[in-house]
CSV table of C-alpha atoms in Angstrom, one decimal:
chain,number,residue,atom,x,y,z
A,106,MET,CA,39.4,-13.0,-20.9
A,107,LYS,CA,37.6,-16.3,-21.2
A,108,ILE,CA,33.9,-16.1,-22.0
A,109,GLY,CA,31.3,-18.8,-22.2
A,110,VAL,CA,27.7,-18.8,-23.6
A,111,ALA,CA,25.2,-21.2,-22.0
A,112,GLY,CA,22.1,-21.8,-24.2
A,113,ALA,CA,24.2,-21.2,-27.3
A,114,SER,CA,21.8,-23.0,-29.6
A,115,GLY,CA,18.9,-20.6,-29.1
A,116,PHE,CA,18.2,-17.4,-31.1
A,117,THR,CA,19.7,-15.2,-28.3
A,118,GLY,CA,22.7,-17.4,-27.8
A,119,LYS,CA,23.4,-17.5,-31.5
A,120,ARG,CA,23.2,-13.8,-31.9
A,121,LEU,CA,25.4,-13.3,-28.8
A,122,ILE,CA,28.1,-15.6,-30.4
A,123,GLU,CA,27.9,-13.6,-33.6
A,124,ILE,CA,28.6,-10.4,-31.6
A,125,LEU,CA,31.4,-11.9,-29.5
A,126,GLY,CA,32.9,-13.4,-32.7
A,127,LYS,CA,33.4,-9.9,-34.1
A,128,HIS,CA,35.0,-8.7,-30.8
A,129,GLU,CA,38.7,-9.0,-30.1
A,130,ILE,CA,38.0,-10.9,-26.9
A,131,GLY,CA,35.9,-13.5,-28.7
A,132,VAL,CA,34.2,-16.5,-27.1
A,133,THR,CA,35.9,-19.5,-25.4
A,134,LYS,CA,33.2,-22.0,-24.7
A,135,ILE,CA,29.6,-22.6,-26.1
A,136,PHE,CA,27.2,-24.8,-24.1
A,137,SER,CA,24.2,-26.5,-25.6
A,138,ASP,CA,23.0,-29.9,-24.4
A,139,SER,CA,20.9,-30.4,-27.5
A,140,LEU,CA,23.9,-29.8,-29.9
A,141,ALA,CA,26.7,-31.2,-27.7
A,142,GLY,CA,29.6,-32.6,-29.8
A,143,LYS,CA,28.7,-30.7,-32.9
A,144,LYS,CA,30.7,-27.8,-34.5
A,145,ALA,CA,29.1,-24.4,-34.4
A,146,ASN,CA,30.1,-23.6,-38.0
A,147,ASN,CA,28.5,-26.9,-39.2
A,148,GLU,CA,25.2,-26.0,-37.6
A,149,TRP,CA,25.5,-22.3,-38.7
A,150,PRO,CA,27.7,-22.0,-41.8
A,151,GLU,CA,27.4,-18.2,-41.5
A,152,LEU,CA,29.5,-18.4,-38.4
A,153,ASP,CA,32.5,-19.7,-40.3
A,154,ASN,CA,34.8,-17.8,-37.9
A,155,ILE,CA,33.6,-19.7,-34.9
A,156,GLY,CA,35.5,-23.1,-34.9
A,157,LEU,CA,34.2,-24.2,-31.4
A,158,GLU,CA,32.3,-27.3,-30.5
A,159,PHE,CA,29.1,-27.3,-28.5
A,160,GLU,CA,29.5,-28.8,-25.0
A,161,LYS,CA,27.0,-30.0,-22.5
A,162,PHE,CA,26.6,-27.4,-19.7
A,163,SER,CA,28.8,-28.0,-16.7
A,164,VAL,CA,29.1,-25.8,-13.6
A,165,ALA,CA,32.7,-27.0,-13.3
A,166,GLU,CA,33.6,-25.9,-16.8
A,167,ALA,CA,31.7,-22.6,-16.4
A,168,ASN,CA,33.7,-21.8,-13.3
A,169,LYS,CA,36.9,-22.0,-15.3
A,170,LEU,CA,35.8,-19.0,-17.3
A,171,ASP,CA,36.0,-15.3,-16.4
A,172,LEU,CA,32.4,-14.5,-17.6
A,173,VAL,CA,29.4,-16.7,-18.4
A,174,PHE,CA,26.4,-15.5,-20.4
A,175,LEU,CA,23.2,-17.4,-19.5
A,176,ALA,CA,21.0,-17.3,-22.6
A,177,THR,CA,18.9,-20.0,-21.0
A,178,PRO,CA,15.3,-20.5,-19.9
A,179,ASN,CA,14.3,-18.7,-16.6
A,180,GLU,CA,14.1,-22.0,-14.6
A,181,PHE,CA,17.6,-23.1,-15.7
A,182,SER,CA,19.2,-19.7,-15.0
A,183,ALA,CA,17.6,-19.6,-11.5
A,184,ALA,CA,18.8,-23.1,-10.7
A,185,VAL,CA,22.5,-22.7,-11.8
A,186,ALA,CA,23.3,-19.1,-11.0
A,187,SER,CA,24.1,-19.7,-7.3
A,188,LYS,CA,26.5,-22.5,-8.3
A,189,ILE,CA,28.5,-20.4,-10.7
A,190,LYS,CA,31.3,-18.6,-8.9
A,191,THR,CA,32.5,-16.5,-11.9
A,192,LYS,CA,30.9,-13.3,-13.3
A,193,ILE,CA,27.4,-13.8,-14.8
A,194,ILE,CA,25.3,-11.9,-17.3
A,195,ASP,CA,21.9,-13.5,-17.2
A,196,LEU,CA,19.8,-12.8,-20.3
A,197,SER,CA,16.7,-14.6,-18.9
A,198,GLN,CA,14.1,-13.0,-16.7
A,199,ALA,CA,15.2,-15.0,-13.6
A,200,HIS,CA,17.2,-12.3,-11.8
A,201,ARG,CA,15.8,-8.9,-13.0
A,202,MET,CA,15.0,-6.6,-10.1
A,203,LYS,CA,16.4,-9.1,-7.6
A,204,ASP,CA,18.7,-8.3,-4.7
A,205,GLY,CA,22.4,-8.8,-5.5
A,206,TRP,CA,21.9,-8.3,-9.2
A,207,VAL,CA,22.6,-5.2,-11.2
A,208,TYR,CA,19.9,-4.3,-13.8
A,209,GLY,CA,22.1,-4.2,-16.9
A,210,LEU,CA,20.9,-1.1,-18.6
A,211,PRO,CA,24.1,0.9,-19.4
A,212,GLU,CA,22.3,4.2,-19.8
A,213,ILE,CA,21.5,4.2,-16.1
A,214,ASN,CA,23.8,1.7,-14.5
A,215,ALA,CA,27.1,1.9,-16.4
A,216,GLY,CA,29.1,2.5,-13.2
A,217,GLN,CA,27.6,-0.5,-11.4
A,218,ILE,CA,27.7,-2.8,-14.4
A,219,LYS,CA,31.5,-2.2,-14.8
A,220,ASP,CA,32.3,-3.8,-11.4
A,221,ALA,CA,29.3,-6.1,-10.9
A,222,GLU,CA,29.6,-9.9,-10.6
A,223,ARG,CA,25.9,-10.5,-11.2
A,224,ILE,CA,24.2,-8.6,-14.1
A,225,ALA,CA,20.6,-9.2,-15.1
A,226,ASN,CA,20.1,-8.2,-18.7
A,227,PRO,CA,16.9,-6.1,-19.2
A,228,GLY,CA,14.0,-7.4,-21.3
A,229,CYS,CA,13.7,-6.3,-24.9
A,230,TYR,CA,10.4,-4.5,-24.6
A,231,ALA,CA,11.5,-3.0,-21.3
A,232,THR,CA,14.7,-1.7,-22.8
A,233,ALA,CA,12.9,0.0,-25.7
A,234,SER,CA,10.2,1.4,-23.4
A,235,ILE,CA,12.4,2.6,-20.6
A,236,LEU,CA,14.9,4.3,-22.9
A,237,SER,CA,12.2,6.0,-24.9
A,238,ALA,CA,10.8,7.8,-21.9
A,239,LEU,CA,13.5,7.9,-19.2
A,240,PRO,CA,14.3,11.6,-19.7
A,241,LEU,CA,10.6,12.3,-18.9
A,242,LYS,CA,10.6,10.4,-15.6
A,243,ASP,CA,10.9,13.4,-13.4
A,244,SER,CA,8.7,15.7,-15.5
A,245,ASN,CA,5.0,16.4,-14.9
A,246,LEU,CA,3.9,13.1,-16.4
A,247,HIS,CA,0.3,12.0,-15.6
A,248,SER,CA,0.6,8.6,-17.3
A,249,ILE,CA,2.5,6.9,-20.1
A,250,ILE,CA,1.6,4.2,-22.5
A,251,PHE,CA,4.0,1.9,-24.4
A,252,ASP,CA,2.6,0.2,-27.5
A,253,CYS,CA,5.2,-2.3,-28.6
A,254,VAL,CA,5.5,-4.8,-31.5
A,255,SER,CA,8.0,-7.7,-31.8
A,256,GLY,CA,8.9,-10.2,-34.4
A,257,ILE,CA,8.4,-14.0,-34.0
A,258,SER,CA,11.9,-14.8,-32.8
A,259,GLY,CA,11.4,-12.8,-29.6
A,260,ALA,CA,9.5,-15.8,-28.1
A,261,GLY,CA,12.4,-18.2,-28.8
A,262,LYS,CA,12.4,-21.6,-30.5
A,263,LYS,CA,9.4,-23.1,-28.6
A,264,ASN,CA,7.2,-25.1,-31.0
A,265,ILE,CA,3.9,-23.4,-30.2
A,266,ARG,CA,1.1,-22.0,-32.4
A,267,GLU,CA,2.0,-18.4,-31.7
A,268,ASN,CA,5.5,-19.1,-33.1
A,269,ASN,CA,4.2,-20.7,-36.3
A,270,PHE,CA,4.6,-18.5,-39.3
A,271,ASN,CA,1.6,-20.1,-41.0
A,272,TYR,CA,-0.5,-18.9,-38.1
A,273,LEU,CA,1.1,-15.5,-37.9
A,274,SER,CA,1.2,-14.8,-41.6
A,275,GLU,CA,-1.1,-11.8,-42.4
A,276,ASN,CA,-2.0,-11.8,-38.7
A,277,PHE,CA,-1.2,-9.3,-35.9
A,278,PHE,CA,-2.3,-9.5,-32.2
A,279,ALA,CA,-1.7,-8.4,-28.7
A,280,TYR,CA,-0.8,-10.9,-26.0
A,281,LYS,CA,-0.2,-11.2,-22.3
A,282,LEU,CA,-2.0,-7.9,-21.7
A,283,ALA,CA,-2.1,-8.3,-17.9
A,284,ASP,CA,0.9,-10.5,-17.0
A,285,HIS,CA,3.8,-9.9,-19.4
A,286,ALA,CA,7.0,-10.2,-17.4
A,287,HIS,CA,8.4,-6.9,-18.8
A,288,ASN,CA,5.6,-5.0,-17.3
A,289,LYS,CA,7.3,-5.3,-13.9
A,290,GLU,CA,10.5,-3.7,-15.2
A,291,ILE,CA,8.6,-0.8,-16.8
A,292,LYS,CA,6.5,-0.1,-13.7
A,293,HIS,CA,9.6,-0.1,-11.6
A,294,PHE,CA,10.8,3.0,-13.4
A,295,PHE,CA,7.5,4.7,-14.2
A,296,GLY,CA,5.1,3.6,-11.5
A,297,LYS,CA,1.5,2.4,-11.6
A,298,ASN,CA,0.4,4.9,-14.3
A,299,ALA,CA,2.6,3.2,-16.9
A,300,PHE,CA,0.8,0.9,-19.3
A,301,PHE,CA,2.3,-1.6,-21.6
A,302,THR,CA,0.7,-3.5,-24.5
A,303,PRO,CA,2.9,-6.1,-26.3
A,304,HIS,CA,2.0,-7.3,-29.9
A,305,VAL,CA,3.5,-9.8,-32.2
A,306,ALA,CA,3.8,-9.3,-36.0
A,307,PRO,CA,4.7,-11.7,-38.8
A,308,LEU,CA,8.3,-10.6,-38.8
A,309,LYS,CA,11.4,-12.7,-38.2
A,310,GLN,CA,13.0,-10.3,-35.8
A,311,GLY,CA,12.9,-6.6,-34.7
A,312,LEU,CA,11.0,-4.5,-32.2
A,313,MET,CA,9.2,-1.1,-32.3
A,314,CYS,CA,8.0,0.9,-29.4
A,315,THR,CA,5.5,3.8,-29.7
A,316,THR,CA,5.4,5.8,-26.6
A,317,HIS,CA,2.4,8.0,-25.6
A,318,ALA,CA,3.2,10.4,-22.8
A,319,ILE,CA,0.3,12.2,-21.1
A,320,PHE,CA,1.3,15.3,-19.1
A,321,GLU,CA,-0.4,17.1,-16.3
A,322,GLU,CA,0.1,20.3,-18.3
A,323,VAL,CA,0.9,20.7,-22.0
A,324,PRO,CA,4.7,20.8,-22.3
A,325,ASP,CA,6.9,23.1,-24.4
A,326,VAL,CA,8.2,21.0,-27.3
A,327,HIS,CA,11.5,22.8,-27.4
A,328,SER,CA,12.0,22.0,-23.7
A,329,ILE,CA,11.3,18.3,-24.3
A,330,ASN,CA,13.8,18.2,-27.1
A,331,GLU,CA,16.4,19.8,-24.9
A,332,LEU,CA,15.7,17.4,-22.1
A,333,TYR,CA,16.4,14.4,-24.4
A,334,LYS,CA,19.5,16.0,-25.8
A,335,GLU,CA,20.9,16.6,-22.4
A,336,PHE,CA,20.0,13.1,-21.1
A,337,TYR,CA,21.5,11.3,-24.0
């Protein structure tokens, strides 16, 4: 199976290459306009098992592959997806909850993911939030609150103040309280009484989600434990 990664020079792209490099299938092509012509293991010595050279993205080259990962900005993913004829897994926000795309959360869509040609990878906050509470979805929930914290790399490589460690050091703040993109994914599963607050902390990477479930009636703790055991 021939696999390519577009946006290979970003944090997500690099991590994806690391994972694929440890898999028996591996990776065939890595696309990055900014690093085109350079060797991956020269840019990242820790990837000494990846002897590939970065290439400028080309739809024609992508269509020679069996699967393309789009670890690219939303606008780029939206623009090129319709031109790619092979299987796509889009890690951007561009195609989540869109017709013709399978929401790529294996815990709920494993069967569809297996045969899908278009897979929209869930957001990081959305994944943590949804999986933390999905077993409770059909119980007597009144409302649910997701307090989430992410490291700096979650925002990518953009050179903005909020990504600057000198600004973030010994700092901690909430952001995009009303318009974070992952809110749409969370409300799709839990409805209008689901509330999500994202925070960023001075950490390189990582994510934590604390879920507060408010029930119409006080639940039996043993029953809740059994519900999770059965679901997962």
